[in-house]
Short mmCIF file of C-alpha atoms in Angstrom, two decimals:
data_model
loop_
_atom_site.label_atom_id
_atom_site.label_comp_id
_atom_site.label_asym_id
_atom_site.label_seq_id
_atom_site.Cartn_x
_atom_site.Cartn_y
_atom_site.Cartn_z
CA MET A 1 -117.41 92.58 142.82
CA SER A 2 -116.05 95.42 144.89
CA LYS A 3 -117.07 95.93 148.49
CA ASN A 4 -118.85 99.15 147.69
CA ASP A 5 -121.26 97.59 145.27
CA PHE A 6 -124.46 97.58 147.21
CA SER A 7 -127.08 95.49 145.54
CA ILE A 8 -130.45 93.98 146.36
CA GLN A 9 -128.64 90.66 146.63
CA GLU A 10 -126.53 91.99 149.48
CA VAL A 11 -129.51 93.31 151.38
CA PHE A 12 -131.76 90.31 150.93
CA GLY A 13 -129.04 87.73 150.49
CA GLY A 14 -128.37 86.14 147.12
CA GLY A 15 -127.80 82.56 146.16
CA LEU A 16 -124.84 80.42 147.12
CA THR A 17 -122.78 81.96 144.35
CA GLU A 18 -122.86 85.34 146.04
CA VAL A 19 -120.78 84.37 149.03
CA ALA A 20 -117.46 86.03 149.64
CA PRO A 21 -114.27 84.04 149.15
CA VAL A 22 -112.68 82.51 152.24
CA SER A 23 -109.91 85.09 152.25
CA GLU A 24 -112.38 87.87 153.03
CA LEU A 25 -113.66 86.04 156.07
CA ARG A 26 -110.46 85.74 158.04
CA VAL A 27 -111.18 85.91 161.75
CA ASP A 28 -109.27 89.13 162.35
CA GLY A 29 -111.00 90.96 159.50
CA LYS A 30 -114.41 89.62 160.43
CA LYS A 31 -114.85 91.59 163.65
CA ASP A 32 -113.82 94.80 161.94
CA GLU A 33 -116.32 94.24 159.14
CA LYS A 34 -119.09 93.56 161.62
CA LEU A 35 -118.34 96.70 163.59
CA LYS A 36 -118.22 98.82 160.45
CA LYS A 37 -121.57 97.43 159.36
CA VAL A 38 -123.19 98.81 162.52
CA LEU A 39 -120.96 101.82 163.11
CA TYR A 40 -121.12 103.54 159.74
CA PRO A 41 -124.91 103.67 159.39
CA SER A 42 -125.20 104.75 163.03
CA ILE A 43 -122.84 107.65 162.46
CA LEU A 44 -124.76 108.69 159.35
CA LEU A 45 -128.04 108.51 161.26
CA ALA A 46 -126.64 110.61 164.12
CA VAL A 47 -125.34 113.20 161.67
CA LEU A 48 -128.73 113.39 159.94
CA ILE A 49 -130.53 113.85 163.25
CA VAL A 50 -128.17 116.61 164.32
CA LEU A 51 -128.57 118.25 160.92
CA TRP A 52 -132.32 118.04 161.27
CA GLU A 53 -132.23 119.65 164.73
CA VAL A 54 -129.91 122.40 163.48
CA CYS A 55 -132.09 123.14 160.45
CA VAL A 56 -135.26 123.35 162.52
CA LEU A 57 -133.58 125.81 164.91
CA ALA A 58 -131.75 127.79 162.23
CA PHE A 59 -134.74 128.33 159.94
CA GLY A 60 -137.22 128.72 162.80
CA MET A 61 -139.48 125.94 161.51
CA PRO A 62 -142.88 125.90 163.22
CA GLN A 63 -143.48 122.63 165.15
CA THR A 64 -146.61 122.03 163.07
CA VAL A 65 -144.58 121.80 159.90
CA LEU A 66 -141.37 120.08 160.95
CA PRO A 67 -140.91 119.23 164.61
CA SER A 68 -137.37 118.96 165.94
CA PRO A 69 -135.97 115.52 166.76
CA PHE A 70 -136.08 116.50 170.39
CA SER A 71 -139.80 117.21 170.39
CA VAL A 72 -140.43 114.00 168.46
CA ALA A 73 -138.55 112.09 171.16
CA ARG A 74 -140.57 113.88 173.81
CA ALA A 75 -143.85 113.08 172.08
CA LEU A 76 -142.76 109.46 171.86
CA ALA A 77 -141.85 109.28 175.54
CA VAL A 78 -144.99 111.04 176.75
CA ASN A 79 -147.54 109.30 174.54
CA PHE A 80 -146.02 105.88 173.99
CA LYS A 81 -147.92 104.02 176.68
CA SER A 82 -151.25 105.76 176.34
CA LEU A 83 -151.60 106.36 172.60
CA ILE A 84 -149.00 104.39 170.64
CA LEU A 85 -148.64 101.08 172.52
CA PRO A 86 -152.27 99.91 172.12
CA GLU A 87 -152.11 100.63 168.39
CA LEU A 88 -148.69 98.96 168.17
CA ILE A 89 -150.04 95.81 169.79
CA PHE A 90 -153.02 95.78 167.45
CA THR A 91 -150.88 96.19 164.32
CA LEU A 92 -148.34 93.66 165.59
CA GLU A 93 -151.12 91.12 166.01
CA ILE A 94 -152.27 91.73 162.44
CA ILE A 95 -148.72 91.39 161.11
CA ALA A 96 -147.97 88.31 163.21
CA ALA A 97 -151.15 86.54 162.12
CA GLY A 98 -150.77 87.61 158.48
CA TYR A 99 -147.08 86.74 158.28
CA THR A 100 -147.49 83.34 159.93
CA ILE A 101 -150.33 82.39 157.63
CA SER A 102 -148.36 83.68 154.64
CA VAL A 103 -145.26 81.66 155.49
CA LEU A 104 -147.26 78.47 155.88
CA ALA A 105 -149.39 79.07 152.80
CA GLY A 106 -146.40 80.24 150.75
CA PHE A 107 -144.41 77.09 151.58
CA LEU A 108 -147.36 74.83 150.96
CA LEU A 109 -148.14 76.39 147.59
CA ALA A 110 -144.48 76.35 146.57
CA ALA A 111 -144.12 72.70 147.56
CA LEU A 112 -147.27 71.86 145.64
CA CYS A 113 -146.24 73.75 142.51
CA SER A 114 -142.72 72.32 142.57
CA GLN A 115 -144.17 68.86 142.05
CA SER A 116 -145.11 69.62 138.47
CA ARG A 117 -143.44 71.87 135.97
CA LEU A 118 -146.81 72.60 134.36
CA LEU A 119 -148.34 73.74 137.64
CA ALA A 120 -145.30 75.90 138.43
CA ARG A 121 -145.49 77.52 135.01
CA SER A 122 -149.19 78.24 135.35
CA ALA A 123 -149.11 79.47 138.93
CA ALA A 124 -146.05 81.72 138.78
CA PRO A 125 -147.54 84.45 136.53
CA LEU A 126 -150.68 84.56 138.68
CA ALA A 127 -148.54 84.97 141.77
CA VAL A 128 -146.66 87.80 140.09
CA MET A 129 -149.98 89.45 139.28
CA PHE A 130 -151.00 89.34 142.93
CA MET A 131 -147.59 90.49 144.02
CA VAL A 132 -147.70 93.71 142.01
CA THR A 133 -151.29 94.55 142.95
CA PRO A 134 -151.47 96.72 146.07
CA THR A 135 -153.96 94.61 147.97
CA ILE A 136 -155.26 97.49 150.11
CA ILE A 137 -157.33 98.54 147.10
CA LEU A 138 -159.34 95.37 147.70
CA ILE A 139 -160.37 96.52 151.17
CA PRO A 140 -163.73 98.00 150.09
CA ILE A 141 -164.69 94.65 148.61
CA PHE A 142 -163.77 92.70 151.73
CA MET A 143 -165.50 95.24 153.96
CA VAL A 144 -168.73 94.53 152.18
CA PHE A 145 -168.59 90.99 153.56
CA LEU A 146 -166.66 91.39 156.79
CA GLY A 147 -167.24 94.98 157.91
CA PHE A 148 -164.54 96.36 160.20
CA SER A 149 -163.35 92.94 161.31
CA PRO A 150 -159.55 92.67 161.80
CA ILE A 151 -159.78 89.65 159.49
CA VAL A 152 -159.96 92.09 156.56
CA ARG A 153 -156.53 93.44 157.48
CA ILE A 154 -155.10 89.97 157.91
CA ILE A 155 -156.41 89.05 154.46
CA VAL A 156 -154.72 92.13 152.99
CA VAL A 157 -151.39 91.14 154.56
CA VAL A 158 -151.73 87.52 153.45
CA LEU A 159 -152.65 88.36 149.86
CA GLN A 160 -149.68 90.69 149.57
CA CYS A 161 -147.23 88.44 151.32
CA VAL A 162 -148.01 84.92 150.09
CA PRO A 163 -146.96 85.45 146.44
CA ILE A 164 -143.52 86.80 147.34
CA ILE A 165 -142.78 83.97 149.76
CA MET A 166 -144.21 81.39 147.41
CA LEU A 167 -142.31 82.65 144.35
CA ASN A 168 -138.97 82.78 146.13
CA THR A 169 -139.43 79.36 147.69
CA LEU A 170 -140.57 77.92 144.38
CA THR A 171 -137.54 79.36 142.58
CA GLY A 172 -135.37 77.74 145.23
CA PHE A 173 -137.12 74.40 144.85
CA MET A 174 -136.89 74.44 141.06
CA SER A 175 -133.33 75.60 140.63
CA ILE A 176 -131.32 72.41 140.75
CA GLU A 177 -128.29 72.48 138.48
CA PRO A 178 -128.09 69.79 135.78
CA GLN A 179 -124.86 68.40 137.26
CA GLN A 180 -126.55 68.08 140.62
CA ARG A 181 -129.45 66.24 139.00
CA GLU A 182 -126.96 63.83 137.50
CA MET A 183 -125.26 63.36 140.84
CA LEU A 184 -128.62 62.55 142.43
CA ALA A 185 -129.49 60.19 139.60
CA ALA A 186 -126.10 58.49 139.98
CA HIS A 187 -127.16 57.59 143.51
CA GLY A 188 -130.62 56.46 142.45
CA CYS A 189 -132.24 58.88 144.90
CA SER A 190 -135.99 58.57 145.35
CA ARG A 191 -138.26 61.62 145.04
CA ARG A 192 -138.48 61.83 148.80
CA GLN A 193 -134.73 61.59 149.28
CA ILE A 194 -134.19 64.33 146.72
CA LEU A 195 -136.62 66.57 148.56
CA THR A 196 -135.44 65.93 152.12
CA LYS A 197 -131.71 65.58 151.50
CA PHE A 198 -131.21 68.01 148.65
CA THR A 199 -133.95 70.39 147.51
CA ILE A 200 -134.80 71.88 150.89
CA PHE A 201 -131.18 72.72 151.69
CA ASN A 202 -130.44 73.84 148.17
CA ALA A 203 -133.40 76.23 148.32
CA MET A 204 -132.56 77.65 151.75
CA PRO A 205 -130.96 80.92 150.55
CA GLN A 206 -133.95 81.71 148.32
CA ILE A 207 -136.41 80.67 151.02
CA PHE A 208 -134.85 83.17 153.41
CA THR A 209 -134.85 85.87 150.75
CA GLY A 210 -138.62 85.37 150.49
CA LEU A 211 -139.04 85.38 154.26
CA LYS A 212 -137.09 88.61 154.60
CA ILE A 213 -138.94 90.46 151.85
CA GLY A 214 -142.11 89.09 153.44
CA CYS A 215 -141.26 90.97 156.66
CA VAL A 216 -141.12 94.25 154.79
CA ILE A 217 -144.19 93.55 152.68
CA SER A 218 -146.37 92.44 155.60
CA THR A 219 -145.49 95.59 157.57
CA ILE A 220 -146.33 97.80 154.59
CA ALA A 221 -149.59 95.96 153.97
CA ALA A 222 -150.70 96.13 157.62
CA LEU A 223 -149.92 99.84 157.87
CA GLY A 224 -151.69 100.46 154.57
CA ALA A 225 -154.74 98.62 155.84
CA ASP A 226 -154.73 100.76 158.99
CA PHE A 227 -154.78 103.86 156.80
CA ALA A 228 -157.57 102.58 154.61
CA MET A 229 -159.81 101.16 157.31
CA GLY A 230 -159.14 103.49 160.23
CA LYS A 231 -160.41 102.90 163.78
CA GLU A 232 -157.31 101.08 165.00
CA GLY A 233 -153.66 100.44 164.33
CA LEU A 234 -150.41 102.37 163.96
CA GLY A 235 -151.42 103.63 160.53
CA TYR A 236 -154.64 104.97 161.97
CA ARG A 237 -152.71 106.72 164.76
CA ILE A 238 -150.52 108.45 162.16
CA LYS A 239 -153.57 109.54 160.20
CA ILE A 240 -155.45 110.84 163.22
CA SER A 241 -152.41 112.68 164.64
CA SER A 242 -151.88 114.29 161.28
CA SER A 243 -155.47 115.53 161.13
CA MET A 244 -154.99 117.01 164.59
CA VAL A 245 -151.77 118.68 163.41
CA ALA A 246 -149.81 116.81 166.10
CA ILE A 247 -146.89 116.41 163.73
CA ASP A 248 -144.47 115.40 166.48
CA MET A 249 -146.82 112.47 167.22
CA VAL A 250 -146.92 111.59 163.50
CA PHE A 251 -143.15 111.34 163.47
CA ALA A 252 -143.05 109.41 166.75
CA THR A 253 -145.50 106.84 165.42
CA ILE A 254 -143.67 106.57 162.11
CA ILE A 255 -140.48 105.72 164.01
CA VAL A 256 -142.28 102.96 165.91
CA ALA A 257 -143.79 101.60 162.69
CA ALA A 258 -140.39 101.59 161.00
CA LEU A 259 -138.87 99.78 163.97
CA VAL A 260 -141.47 97.03 163.62
CA GLY A 261 -140.26 96.24 160.11
CA ILE A 262 -136.57 96.55 161.01
CA VAL A 263 -136.84 94.30 164.07
CA MET A 264 -138.76 91.66 162.12
CA PHE A 265 -136.21 91.74 159.33
CA GLU A 266 -133.33 91.43 161.78
CA ILE A 267 -134.94 88.50 163.61
CA VAL A 268 -135.32 86.58 160.34
CA SER A 269 -131.76 87.50 159.32
CA PHE A 270 -130.50 86.20 162.67
CA ILE A 271 -132.31 82.89 162.14
CA GLU A 272 -130.92 82.74 158.59
CA ARG A 273 -127.35 83.05 159.85
CA ARG A 274 -128.02 80.25 162.30
CA VAL A 275 -129.53 77.99 159.65
CA ILE A 276 -127.26 78.64 156.65
CA VAL A 277 -124.00 78.01 158.48
CA TRP A 278 -122.31 76.65 155.37
CA LYS A 279 -122.21 80.05 153.71
CA ARG A 280 -119.84 81.49 156.29
CA GLY A 281 -116.43 80.26 157.32
CA GLY A 282 -116.02 77.27 159.68
CA MET B 1 -107.21 46.38 116.95
CA VAL B 2 -107.80 43.99 119.77
CA GLN B 3 -111.30 43.30 120.94
CA LYS B 4 -112.04 40.49 123.31
CA ILE B 5 -115.01 38.49 122.20
CA ASP B 6 -114.59 35.23 124.02
CA GLY B 7 -116.39 34.41 127.29
CA ASP B 8 -118.82 36.44 129.35
CA ALA B 9 -117.84 40.05 129.82
CA TYR B 10 -118.24 41.76 133.21
CA LEU B 11 -119.85 44.83 131.70
CA SER B 12 -120.88 44.98 128.09
CA LEU B 13 -122.71 47.29 125.76
CA GLU B 14 -124.56 45.80 122.88
CA ASN B 15 -125.38 48.02 119.95
CA VAL B 16 -126.24 51.02 122.13
CA VAL B 17 -127.97 53.81 120.23
CA LYS B 18 -128.82 57.25 121.58
CA SER B 19 -129.93 60.54 120.12
CA TYR B 20 -131.01 63.90 121.50
CA GLY B 21 -133.88 65.10 119.40
CA LYS B 22 -132.75 64.93 115.80
CA ILE B 23 -129.07 64.64 116.65
CA ALA B 24 -127.84 61.07 116.67
CA VAL B 25 -125.13 60.81 119.31
CA LEU B 26 -124.34 57.12 119.56
CA SER B 27 -124.84 54.93 116.53
CA GLY B 28 -124.46 51.44 117.87
CA VAL B 29 -121.69 51.08 120.43
CA ASN B 30 -120.41 47.61 121.27
CA MET B 31 -118.05 47.26 124.18
CA ARG B 32 -116.89 44.59 126.57
CA ILE B 33 -115.14 45.37 129.79
CA ASP B 34 -113.57 42.74 132.02
CA LYS B 35 -113.56 42.68 135.78
CA GLY B 36 -110.68 44.63 137.24
CA GLU B 37 -109.90 46.42 133.99
CA PHE B 38 -108.99 50.10 133.83
CA VAL B 39 -110.46 51.33 130.56
CA CYS B 40 -110.04 54.83 129.21
CA ILE B 41 -112.39 56.23 126.58
CA LEU B 42 -110.95 58.91 124.33
CA GLY B 43 -112.58 61.01 121.68
CA ASN B 44 -112.77 64.52 120.32
CA THR B 45 -114.97 67.00 122.14
CA GLY B 46 -118.65 66.53 121.52
CA CYS B 47 -118.22 62.95 120.37
CA GLY B 48 -120.73 61.61 122.87
CA LYS B 49 -118.31 60.01 125.29
CA SER B 50 -120.03 61.54 128.31
CA THR B 51 -123.37 60.29 127.03
CA LEU B 52 -121.88 56.83 126.68
CA LEU B 53 -120.63 56.87 130.26
CA LYS B 54 -123.94 58.17 131.56
CA ILE B 55 -125.69 55.27 129.87
CA MET B 56 -123.24 52.79 131.40
CA GLY B 57 -123.68 54.41 134.79
CA GLY B 58 -127.47 54.40 134.60
CA ILE B 59 -128.01 58.17 134.48
CA GLU B 60 -129.17 58.24 130.89
CA ARG B 61 -131.20 55.62 129.16
CA GLU B 62 -130.19 53.99 125.92
CA GLU B 63 -132.62 54.30 123.06
CA ARG B 64 -131.85 50.94 121.59
CA GLY B 65 -129.40 48.23 122.48
CA GLU B 66 -128.56 46.95 125.90
CA VAL B 67 -126.20 47.40 128.81
CA ILE B 68 -125.40 44.05 130.38
CA PHE B 69 -123.79 43.96 133.79
CA GLN B 70 -122.56 40.64 135.18
CA GLY B 71 -124.59 38.77 132.63
CA ILE B 72 -127.88 40.48 133.47
CA PRO B 73 -129.42 43.33 131.47
CA MET B 74 -129.51 46.52 133.53
CA PRO B 75 -132.92 47.13 135.12
CA ARG B 76 -134.66 50.02 133.37
CA LYS B 77 -135.67 51.81 136.54
CA ASN B 78 -133.18 54.07 138.29
CA THR B 79 -133.13 52.88 141.89
CA ALA B 80 -130.71 53.05 144.79
CA ALA B 81 -130.42 49.25 144.64
CA ARG B 82 -129.16 49.46 141.05
CA GLN B 83 -126.92 52.49 141.51
CA ARG B 84 -125.40 51.10 144.70
CA ARG B 85 -123.10 48.95 142.55
CA PHE B 86 -121.57 51.99 140.83
CA GLY B 87 -119.49 54.92 141.91
CA MET B 88 -119.40 58.04 139.76
CA VAL B 89 -117.17 61.07 139.56
CA PHE B 90 -118.02 63.94 137.24
CA GLN B 91 -116.20 66.85 135.72
CA GLN B 92 -117.75 69.09 138.37
CA ASP B 93 -117.46 67.80 141.89
CA SER B 94 -121.22 68.31 142.54
CA LEU B 95 -120.68 68.48 146.29
CA MET B 96 -123.49 69.61 148.52
CA GLU B 97 -122.46 72.97 149.94
CA TRP B 98 -124.46 72.47 153.13
CA ARG B 99 -122.70 69.25 154.01
CA THR B 100 -119.25 69.06 155.50
CA VAL B 101 -116.59 66.92 153.80
CA ASP B 102 -117.49 64.07 156.12
CA GLU B 103 -121.23 64.41 155.50
CA ASN B 104 -120.74 64.59 151.73
CA VAL B 105 -118.82 61.34 151.81
CA ARG B 106 -121.54 59.75 153.94
CA PHE B 107 -124.25 60.72 151.48
CA PRO B 108 -124.18 57.49 149.41
CA LEU B 109 -124.37 55.40 152.59
CA GLU B 110 -127.52 57.27 153.63
CA VAL B 111 -129.16 56.90 150.23
CA PHE B 112 -128.22 53.24 149.87
CA GLY B 113 -129.18 52.49 153.47
CA LEU B 114 -125.77 51.12 154.42
CA ARG B 115 -125.60 51.44 158.19
CA ASP B 116 -123.16 48.60 158.77
CA SER B 117 -120.13 49.45 160.90
CA ARG B 118 -118.01 48.20 158.02
CA TYR B 119 -119.21 51.13 155.93
CA LEU B 120 -118.82 53.63 158.72
CA ARG B 121 -115.20 52.53 158.93
CA ARG B 122 -114.94 52.99 155.18
CA VAL B 123 -115.78 56.68 155.60
CA ASP B 124 -112.60 57.08 157.63
CA GLU B 125 -110.61 54.88 155.27
CA THR B 126 -111.64 56.64 152.07
CA LEU B 127 -111.11 60.07 153.60
CA GLU B 128 -107.69 58.89 154.72
CA SER B 129 -106.89 57.51 151.27
CA VAL B 130 -107.66 60.80 149.51
CA GLY B 131 -105.74 62.71 152.18
CA LEU B 132 -108.71 64.59 153.62
CA ALA B 133 -109.00 63.07 157.09
CA LYS B 134 -107.84 66.33 158.64
CA PHE B 135 -110.37 68.40 156.71
CA ARG B 136 -113.48 66.31 157.35
CA GLY B 137 -115.20 69.05 159.33
CA LEU B 138 -114.88 71.74 156.65
CA TYR B 139 -117.55 72.89 154.23
CA PRO B 140 -116.86 72.52 150.49
CA ARG B 141 -116.51 76.25 149.95
CA GLU B 142 -113.52 76.24 152.25
CA LEU B 143 -111.69 73.76 150.00
CA SER B 144 -109.63 74.22 146.86
CA GLY B 145 -110.77 72.74 143.55
CA GLY B 146 -108.41 69.80 143.89
CA MET B 147 -109.56 69.04 147.40
CA ARG B 148 -113.20 69.23 146.35
CA GLN B 149 -112.54 66.70 143.62
CA ARG B 150 -110.87 64.42 146.18
CA VAL B 151 -114.06 64.57 148.24
CA ALA B 152 -116.03 63.59 145.13
CA ILE B 153 -113.70 60.64 144.58
CA ALA B 154 -114.05 59.57 148.22
CA ARG B 155 -117.83 59.82 147.84
CA ALA B 156 -117.71 57.56 144.78
CA LEU B 157 -115.68 54.94 146.65
CA VAL B 158 -117.22 54.93 150.11
CA HIS B 159 -119.90 52.33 149.41
CA ASP B 160 -117.33 49.99 147.83
CA PRO B 161 -118.84 50.02 144.33
CA GLU B 162 -118.22 47.27 141.82
CA VAL B 163 -117.49 49.68 138.99
CA LEU B 164 -116.10 53.19 139.14
CA PHE B 165 -117.14 55.58 136.35
CA LEU B 166 -115.10 58.72 135.92
CA ASP B 167 -116.19 61.45 133.53
CA GLN B 168 -113.20 63.72 132.89
CA PRO B 169 -112.67 63.91 136.63
CA PHE B 170 -109.53 66.02 136.60
CA ASP B 171 -110.52 68.58 133.97
CA ALA B 172 -111.39 71.26 136.49
CA VAL B 173 -108.14 71.09 138.47
CA ASP B 174 -104.72 72.54 137.73
CA ALA B 175 -102.01 70.56 135.94
CA ILE B 176 -99.99 69.65 139.03
CA THR B 177 -103.02 68.50 141.00
CA ARG B 178 -104.15 66.59 137.93
CA MET B 179 -100.89 64.64 137.92
CA THR B 180 -101.06 63.94 141.66
CA LEU B 181 -104.67 62.81 141.51
CA SER B 182 -103.95 60.59 138.50
CA ARG B 183 -101.12 58.88 140.37
CA GLU B 184 -103.32 58.36 143.40
CA LEU B 185 -106.07 56.93 141.25
CA LEU B 186 -103.65 54.52 139.62
CA LYS B 187 -102.33 53.45 143.01
CA MET B 188 -105.87 52.90 144.23
CA TRP B 189 -106.63 50.77 141.18
CA GLN B 190 -103.43 48.76 141.64
CA SER B 191 -104.30 47.94 145.25
CA THR B 192 -108.04 47.27 144.84
CA LEU B 193 -108.26 46.09 141.22
CA LYS B 194 -111.62 47.79 140.90
CA THR B 195 -113.16 47.97 137.46
CA ILE B 196 -112.72 51.54 136.28
CA VAL B 197 -114.09 53.21 133.17
CA MET B 198 -112.77 56.70 132.65
CA ILE B 199 -113.50 59.35 130.05
CA THR B 200 -110.70 61.70 129.26
CA ASN B 201 -109.65 64.07 126.52
CA SER B 202 -105.97 63.77 127.31
CA ILE B 203 -104.02 61.11 125.42
CA GLU B 204 -101.22 61.22 128.00
CA GLU B 205 -103.64 60.69 130.85
CA ALA B 206 -105.29 57.78 129.07
CA LEU B 207 -101.90 56.17 128.41
CA MET B 208 -100.75 56.63 131.96
CA LEU B 209 -103.90 55.16 133.51
CA GLY B 210 -105.65 52.86 131.07
CA GLY B 211 -104.89 49.22 130.44
CA ARG B 212 -106.98 49.62 127.35
CA ILE B 213 -107.89 52.75 125.43
CA ILE B 214 -111.09 52.89 123.42
CA ILE B 215 -111.32 55.60 120.77
CA LEU B 216 -114.72 56.91 119.83
CA SER B 217 -115.41 58.34 116.40
CA ASP B 218 -117.14 61.70 116.04
CA ILE B 219 -120.93 61.76 116.27
CA PRO B 220 -122.93 59.77 115.59
CA SER B 221 -120.21 57.83 117.29
CA SER B 222 -119.19 54.26 117.59
CA ILE B 223 -115.90 52.66 118.57
CA SER B 224 -113.29 53.48 115.96
CA SER B 225 -110.29 51.69 117.44
CA VAL B 226 -108.96 50.05 120.58
CA PHE B 227 -105.38 50.15 121.92
CA GLU B 228 -103.88 47.86 124.53
CA VAL B 229 -101.42 49.70 126.73
CA SER B 230 -98.87 47.25 128.08
CA ILE B 231 -96.83 49.53 130.30
CA PRO B 232 -96.03 48.09 133.76
CA PHE B 233 -97.38 49.87 136.84
CA GLU B 234 -93.95 51.01 138.10
CA GLU B 235 -93.14 52.69 134.79
CA ARG B 236 -96.52 54.42 134.74
CA MET B 237 -95.78 55.97 138.10
CA GLY B 238 -92.44 57.32 136.88
CA ASP B 239 -91.63 59.68 134.03
CA LEU B 240 -93.58 58.23 131.14
CA ARG B 241 -92.46 60.69 128.51
CA LYS B 242 -89.22 58.77 127.96
CA ASN B 243 -91.02 55.45 127.70
CA ARG B 244 -90.82 53.97 124.22
CA THR B 245 -94.25 52.27 124.24
CA PHE B 246 -95.80 55.49 125.53
CA GLN B 247 -94.25 57.54 122.74
CA LEU B 248 -95.29 55.12 120.02
CA LEU B 249 -98.87 54.79 121.22
CA ARG B 250 -99.19 58.49 121.76
CA SER B 251 -98.32 59.38 118.19
CA GLU B 252 -100.47 56.56 116.87
CA ILE B 253 -103.50 57.65 118.90
CA ARG B 254 -102.93 61.28 118.01
CA SER B 255 -102.91 60.56 114.31
CA THR B 256 -106.04 58.43 114.70
CA LEU B 257 -107.84 61.32 116.41
CA ASP B 258 -106.53 63.83 113.87
CA ARG B 259 -107.78 61.72 111.01
CA GLN B 260 -111.21 61.61 112.62
CA ASP B 261 -111.20 65.35 113.11
CA GLN B 262 -110.31 65.81 109.44
CA GLY B 263 -113.09 63.48 108.39
CA GLY B 264 -115.50 65.49 110.52
CA LEU B 265 -114.49 68.70 108.80
CA ASP B 266 -114.83 67.29 105.31
CA SER B 267 -118.34 65.96 105.64
#
């Protein structure tokens, strides 16, 4: 596989087979690679921003259609504390609660299903069904019972997030190679030993793939719920700013919302690198 | 054909039958292995030799017949207590990627609950004996194929098993490493006199290592012939190709296997 092949596996991290050979991880080359990973996208981003600014000036775009990056930055600086921060905190709380519940529930369900092939086979298609359904369309139903309670939003996040975490974890739990099964049988391992000494570690790459996609999904679901329910949240702030034609504020809030997802993803990736040490050199 | 029938065997198979679905793999295998013997099992590909070894090593269950170890039929249930007496090496090293060399070798001790200092010393000794003491802190992915297989061999020996089962252990390594590892294995056998049963598809390897070579027929297989290999240890460690006994047995075994292959094609 060439270095320029950029696949889902590379973004979310594939299985153990996807790791680079030792030769590519020599210490001297490693720093360079790391720098390039940050530097190149940063340069591209800077170029795009400059291009954006230039276009706005050159074509005389009205601020109500496409604000310049500068005015977006100004809107962000001026309104962050008063208008964006409270909504950010609200949405963060929804995401944090939803994500935490999803991780716990996803693991629990995966562990349960992994105990029987029949259960795994029956549950997986249902999970897929939930996964592909945009759960914000269920909001009207939940609102009938719960009104404007934040619990509705948490439910939306959980319903969207649990299947993806569960499915990835379950795949990890179930994918033990036949030779490895024989090796475990050769040692007469008990069910518990197989789980605690083998399965959990073996599944780690897939578990983290689920956790990382979960970050993205929970952010999308929470923002979507804000849009649908209104009243509070980053999504609501975007909607309301848009209706007031404060487009610079729309952009400023979008940037904050995007950062939420990116930061979450990076935190989980950082933990992954700390946990799966065996995938890297030394 | 020489088949020992007198006295109690250390490990014996009695009329072992096994099939996968409709395909009969083993059609009544009888075998007796003495303590301290190095036995090689040869056969054409797909003849069920791996299945036979898995049954001996407790990974697969025989359909009919019996495996008797030290005069007692093998318990049906796969437990650590039963498996503790065996060491196994497979074609693939089956190392755990998340464990360092050292931790992989310790794995059997953890599973078998061997916390004695004697066994902890054995970790160092076995790593030393396979030449990996310096690499104990590395992860498997940092090792070459040959080194990985050495770790697997150390893992199979660390708990001081009574019988060592090897299923084509050197198939995945290059020819030079294969030779080196074979020599080391023979040396290990010479110094410990462990009972070793090894599957191989190389006649030369079987002749170099085995004190006795058992040939399996094609499936549904049973033992077709047995050869005693009376080549002294020193000669085995040297250049065997010029050895007269080696040459004779090699051509004899080859023609036996060829005949079987022919028979398989005809039917």
